[in-house]
Amino acid sequence: MNRILLVEDHERLARLTCSGLEAAGIAADVVHRGDDAWAALQQVPYGALVLDRGLPDGDGLALLQRLRARGVGVPCLVLTARDALRDRVEGLESGADDYLAKPFAMDEMVARVRALLRRPTVCRPLDPALGDLQLKPADGSVCCGVERISLAPAEMQILLLLMHGSGETVRRAALEAAAWGLGEAVTPNALDVALHRLRRKLLAIGSRQRVVNVRGLGYALREAGVAA
Ligand code: CA
């Protein structure tokens, strides 16, 4: 879809950008505030988002982070008056796909928006969450509130499978296959060792989720203090 959303509070700049894009065959809807952008993005499947950082109701990057956390994968070009390396890094870490410093040449804006529109809109999956736990597969860690701890790859795979089960019992063999792959020779107690480490890590970050042994069947995540 060749329609984009431009989020820019500077009205004259927004108007100029809009006409520049339209002259290049790209229709643009304009909003001036982050909350209006949020509402518009829930309703219209835009092909791309051009987002100013300095908005009257907050930093455009905070909005982008909220969008990404909700799984909104629309390709995004972040605009800023600042061109420091730190700003570019922050932008990319917040889920921006590209970055353009103000003032910009209209030709460059059009070229960058075209490049974004050629990208498929991937739906970025939400980080898996269960109870007070949030898994961050991209950086190999798990969080409970502001606490965060790194997981070994096998621990990550085990926790992913347990969280995916949402409290359902997962068999030992399934956990072993997830952690080390099928047919790989693992010592008989490798899973017990990994589960022991995982339990300690969940306690260390203050989670109420416990990996419990469901006698004869396998393992499950249960919240401490809640009857099985
Ligand atoms: Ca601004």
Tab-separated table of C-alpha atoms and ligand atoms in Angstrom:
chain	number	residue	atom	x	y	z
A	1	MET	CA	0.000	0.000	0.000
A	2	ASN	CA	1.453	3.347	-1.080
A	3	ARG	CA	-0.015	5.286	1.801
A	4	ILE	CA	2.136	6.372	4.673
A	5	LEU	CA	1.574	8.066	8.005
A	6	LEU	CA	3.627	11.178	8.712
A	7	VAL	CA	3.877	12.133	12.382
A	8	GLU	CA	5.284	15.659	12.532
A	9	ASP	CA	4.192	18.482	14.819
A	10	HIS	CA	5.878	21.242	12.793
A	11	GLU	CA	2.914	22.109	10.578
A	12	ARG	CA	4.758	23.810	7.761
A	13	LEU	CA	7.362	21.062	7.534
A	14	ALA	CA	4.588	18.466	7.618
A	15	ARG	CA	2.789	20.208	4.743
A	16	LEU	CA	5.939	20.509	2.634
A	17	THR	CA	6.901	16.886	3.246
A	18	CYS	CA	3.408	15.766	2.431
A	19	SER	CA	3.348	17.585	-0.917
A	20	GLY	CA	6.840	16.348	-1.769
A	21	LEU	CA	5.749	12.768	-1.170
A	22	GLU	CA	2.501	13.224	-3.058
A	23	ALA	CA	4.381	14.665	-6.042
A	24	ALA	CA	6.319	11.385	-6.025
A	25	GLY	CA	3.109	9.328	-5.990
A	26	ILE	CA	3.089	8.519	-2.284
A	27	ALA	CA	-0.058	9.477	-0.383
A	28	ALA	CA	0.562	10.668	3.152
A	29	ASP	CA	-1.783	11.167	6.085
A	30	VAL	CA	-0.481	13.664	8.618
A	31	VAL	CA	-0.930	13.743	12.365
A	32	HIS	CA	0.839	16.093	14.763
A	33	ARG	CA	0.757	14.100	17.977
A	34	GLY	CA	1.880	10.673	19.128
A	35	ASP	CA	-1.524	9.669	20.493
A	36	ASP	CA	-3.177	10.512	17.151
A	37	ALA	CA	-0.530	8.398	15.406
A	38	TRP	CA	-1.262	5.512	17.750
A	39	ALA	CA	-4.980	5.722	16.966
A	40	ALA	CA	-4.422	6.009	13.194
A	41	LEU	CA	-2.087	3.004	13.135
A	42	GLN	CA	-4.706	0.833	14.817
A	43	GLN	CA	-7.124	1.607	11.989
A	44	VAL	CA	-5.168	1.886	8.751
A	45	PRO	CA	-2.609	-0.607	7.416
A	46	TYR	CA	-0.028	2.007	6.399
A	47	GLY	CA	2.847	0.968	4.162
A	48	ALA	CA	5.316	3.019	6.183
A	49	LEU	CA	5.588	5.419	9.091
A	50	VAL	CA	7.646	8.634	9.110
A	51	LEU	CA	8.067	9.645	12.718
A	52	ASP	CA	9.455	12.833	14.236
A	53	ARG	CA	11.206	12.394	17.584
A	54	GLY	CA	10.222	15.642	19.230
A	55	LEU	CA	6.419	15.493	19.554
A	56	PRO	CA	4.253	17.609	21.871
A	57	ASP	CA	3.155	14.512	23.790
A	58	GLY	CA	6.513	12.774	24.026
A	59	ASP	CA	9.476	11.278	22.237
A	60	GLY	CA	8.585	9.582	18.949
A	61	LEU	CA	10.920	6.746	19.913
A	62	ALA	CA	8.854	5.936	23.001
A	63	LEU	CA	5.815	5.660	20.736
A	64	LEU	CA	7.744	3.400	18.382
A	65	GLN	CA	8.792	1.153	21.246
A	66	ARG	CA	5.171	0.831	22.348
A	67	LEU	CA	4.124	0.007	18.791
A	68	ARG	CA	6.822	-2.650	18.411
A	69	ALA	CA	5.899	-4.134	21.791
A	70	ARG	CA	2.347	-4.495	20.474
A	71	GLY	CA	3.660	-6.334	17.418
A	72	VAL	CA	3.071	-3.440	14.989
A	73	GLY	CA	5.737	-4.028	12.355
A	74	VAL	CA	5.109	-1.113	9.957
A	75	PRO	CA	8.465	-0.007	8.480
A	76	CYS	CA	9.535	3.209	10.187
A	77	LEU	CA	11.762	6.143	9.259
A	78	VAL	CA	12.668	8.283	12.268
A	79	LEU	CA	13.221	12.030	11.820
A	80	THR	CA	15.261	14.059	14.184
A	81	ALA	CA	16.929	17.415	14.410
A	82	ARG	CA	19.846	15.717	16.059
A	83	ASP	CA	22.348	13.686	14.100
A	84	ALA	CA	24.516	12.338	16.883
A	85	LEU	CA	25.558	8.724	16.569
A	86	ARG	CA	23.893	7.991	19.904
A	87	ASP	CA	20.546	9.203	18.533
A	88	ARG	CA	20.843	6.979	15.491
A	89	VAL	CA	21.690	3.968	17.644
A	90	GLU	CA	18.762	4.720	19.977
A	91	GLY	CA	16.471	4.984	16.978
A	92	LEU	CA	17.517	1.662	15.534
A	93	GLU	CA	17.303	-0.033	18.933
A	94	SER	CA	13.763	1.245	19.371
A	95	GLY	CA	12.685	-0.557	16.232
A	96	ALA	CA	13.302	2.099	13.562
A	97	ASP	CA	14.223	0.781	10.133
A	98	ASP	CA	15.883	3.961	8.921
A	99	TYR	CA	16.884	7.360	10.128
A	100	LEU	CA	16.953	10.838	8.573
A	101	ALA	CA	18.367	13.972	10.167
A	102	LYS	CA	16.689	17.353	9.719
A	103	PRO	CA	17.054	19.381	7.660
A	104	PHE	CA	16.742	16.880	4.833
A	105	ALA	CA	16.490	17.157	1.068
A	106	MET	CA	13.085	16.154	-0.292
A	107	ASP	CA	14.703	13.796	-2.818
A	108	GLU	CA	16.345	11.889	-0.025
A	109	MET	CA	13.106	11.665	1.965
A	110	VAL	CA	11.283	10.282	-1.086
A	111	ALA	CA	14.051	7.761	-1.824
A	112	ARG	CA	14.066	6.506	1.758
A	113	VAL	CA	10.298	6.219	1.987
A	114	ARG	CA	10.251	4.327	-1.326
A	115	ALA	CA	12.832	1.920	0.056
A	116	LEU	CA	10.655	1.337	3.145
A	117	LEU	CA	7.564	0.749	1.021
A	118	ARG	CA	9.403	-1.980	-0.883
A	119	ARG	CA	9.968	-3.895	2.341
A	120	PRO	CA	7.478	-6.504	3.360
A	121	THR	CA	5.758	-5.511	6.610
A	122	VAL	CA	6.884	-8.216	8.930
A	123	CYS	CA	4.805	-8.777	11.981
A	124	ARG	CA	7.352	-8.767	14.766
A	125	PRO	CA	6.132	-11.274	17.280
A	126	LEU	CA	5.737	-10.174	20.848
A	127	ASP	CA	8.327	-11.395	23.281
A	128	PRO	CA	6.758	-14.407	24.988
A	129	ALA	CA	5.346	-13.605	28.420
A	130	LEU	CA	3.749	-15.660	31.168
A	131	GLY	CA	2.785	-14.438	34.621
A	132	ASP	CA	5.528	-12.057	35.752
A	133	LEU	CA	8.061	-13.423	33.260
A	134	GLN	CA	8.985	-11.883	29.959
A	135	LEU	CA	11.383	-13.715	27.705
A	136	LYS	CA	13.783	-11.761	25.477
A	137	PRO	CA	14.952	-14.364	22.955
A	138	ALA	CA	16.775	-11.710	20.908
A	139	ASP	CA	19.228	-10.964	23.695
A	140	GLY	CA	19.140	-14.310	25.464
A	141	SER	CA	17.602	-13.167	28.716
A	142	VAL	CA	14.490	-13.328	30.837
A	143	CYS	CA	12.989	-10.447	32.839
A	144	CYS	CA	10.769	-10.119	35.855
A	145	GLY	CA	9.833	-6.467	36.198
A	146	VAL	CA	13.090	-4.536	36.005
A	147	GLU	CA	15.196	-7.579	36.933
A	148	ARG	CA	16.887	-9.374	34.077
A	149	ILE	CA	19.158	-12.405	33.871
A	150	SER	CA	20.957	-14.119	31.002
A	151	LEU	CA	20.043	-17.648	30.021
A	152	ALA	CA	22.212	-20.295	28.406
A	153	PRO	CA	20.788	-21.395	25.014
A	154	ALA	CA	19.452	-24.689	26.422
A	155	GLU	CA	17.806	-22.873	29.362
A	156	MET	CA	16.223	-20.413	26.915
A	157	GLN	CA	14.746	-23.219	24.812
A	158	ILE	CA	13.435	-25.034	27.882
A	159	LEU	CA	11.805	-21.898	29.273
A	160	LEU	CA	10.346	-21.014	25.857
A	161	LEU	CA	8.674	-24.408	25.638
A	162	LEU	CA	7.394	-24.267	29.221
A	163	MET	CA	6.018	-20.752	28.704
A	164	HIS	CA	4.459	-21.766	25.418
A	165	GLY	CA	2.660	-24.501	27.334
A	166	SER	CA	1.135	-21.855	29.676
A	167	GLY	CA	1.221	-24.134	32.695
A	168	GLU	CA	0.614	-27.360	30.761
A	169	THR	CA	2.889	-30.263	31.531
A	170	VAL	CA	5.715	-30.766	29.041
A	171	ARG	CA	7.382	-34.170	28.782
A	172	ARG	CA	11.106	-34.616	29.528
A	173	ALA	CA	11.790	-35.857	26.021
A	174	ALA	CA	10.195	-32.757	24.497
A	175	LEU	CA	12.280	-30.482	26.726
A	176	GLU	CA	15.468	-32.388	25.847
A	177	ALA	CA	14.683	-32.196	22.140
A	178	ALA	CA	14.018	-28.451	22.390
A	179	ALA	CA	17.188	-27.812	24.371
A	180	TRP	CA	19.684	-29.954	22.515
A	181	GLY	CA	18.017	-31.134	19.308
A	182	LEU	CA	16.872	-34.577	18.391
A	183	GLY	CA	19.417	-37.343	18.231
A	184	GLU	CA	22.099	-35.359	19.987
A	185	ALA	CA	23.817	-37.320	22.705
A	186	VAL	CA	23.126	-35.646	26.028
A	187	THR	CA	24.012	-37.055	29.406
A	188	PRO	CA	21.001	-38.428	31.291
A	189	ASN	CA	21.131	-35.681	33.895
A	190	ALA	CA	21.746	-32.754	31.494
A	191	LEU	CA	18.086	-31.740	31.712
A	192	ASP	CA	18.123	-31.886	35.510
A	193	VAL	CA	21.196	-29.668	35.597
A	194	ALA	CA	19.636	-27.157	33.187
A	195	LEU	CA	16.344	-27.132	35.148
A	196	HIS	CA	18.239	-26.609	38.409
A	197	ARG	CA	20.042	-23.577	36.943
A	198	LEU	CA	16.841	-22.233	35.447
A	199	ARG	CA	14.990	-22.483	38.786
A	200	ARG	CA	17.782	-20.611	40.547
A	201	LYS	CA	17.719	-17.885	37.908
A	202	LEU	CA	13.949	-17.431	38.171
A	203	LEU	CA	14.293	-17.089	41.954
A	204	ALA	CA	17.203	-14.672	41.526
A	205	ILE	CA	15.058	-12.239	39.521
A	206	GLY	CA	12.208	-12.548	42.018
A	207	SER	CA	9.748	-14.364	39.764
A	208	ARG	CA	6.779	-16.174	41.290
A	209	GLN	CA	6.890	-18.712	38.459
A	210	ARG	CA	8.262	-22.104	39.508
A	211	VAL	CA	9.321	-25.022	37.333
A	212	VAL	CA	7.541	-27.914	39.004
A	213	ASN	CA	7.972	-31.619	38.463
A	214	VAL	CA	4.655	-33.209	37.576
A	215	ARG	CA	5.215	-36.716	38.846
A	216	GLY	CA	5.799	-39.195	36.071
A	217	LEU	CA	4.625	-36.802	33.365
A	218	GLY	CA	7.130	-33.994	32.989
A	219	TYR	CA	7.505	-30.375	33.994
A	220	ALA	CA	5.331	-27.277	34.085
A	221	LEU	CA	5.460	-23.641	35.112
A	222	ARG	CA	3.238	-22.820	38.091
A	223	GLU	CA	2.851	-19.679	40.095
A	224	ALA	CA	4.124	-19.986	43.661
A	225	GLY	CA	1.300	-20.242	46.169
A	226	VAL	CA	-1.289	-21.273	43.567
A	227	ALA	CA	-2.572	-24.832	43.904
A	228	ALA	CA	-1.879	-27.055	40.915
B	1	CA	CA	9.053	18.172	16.394
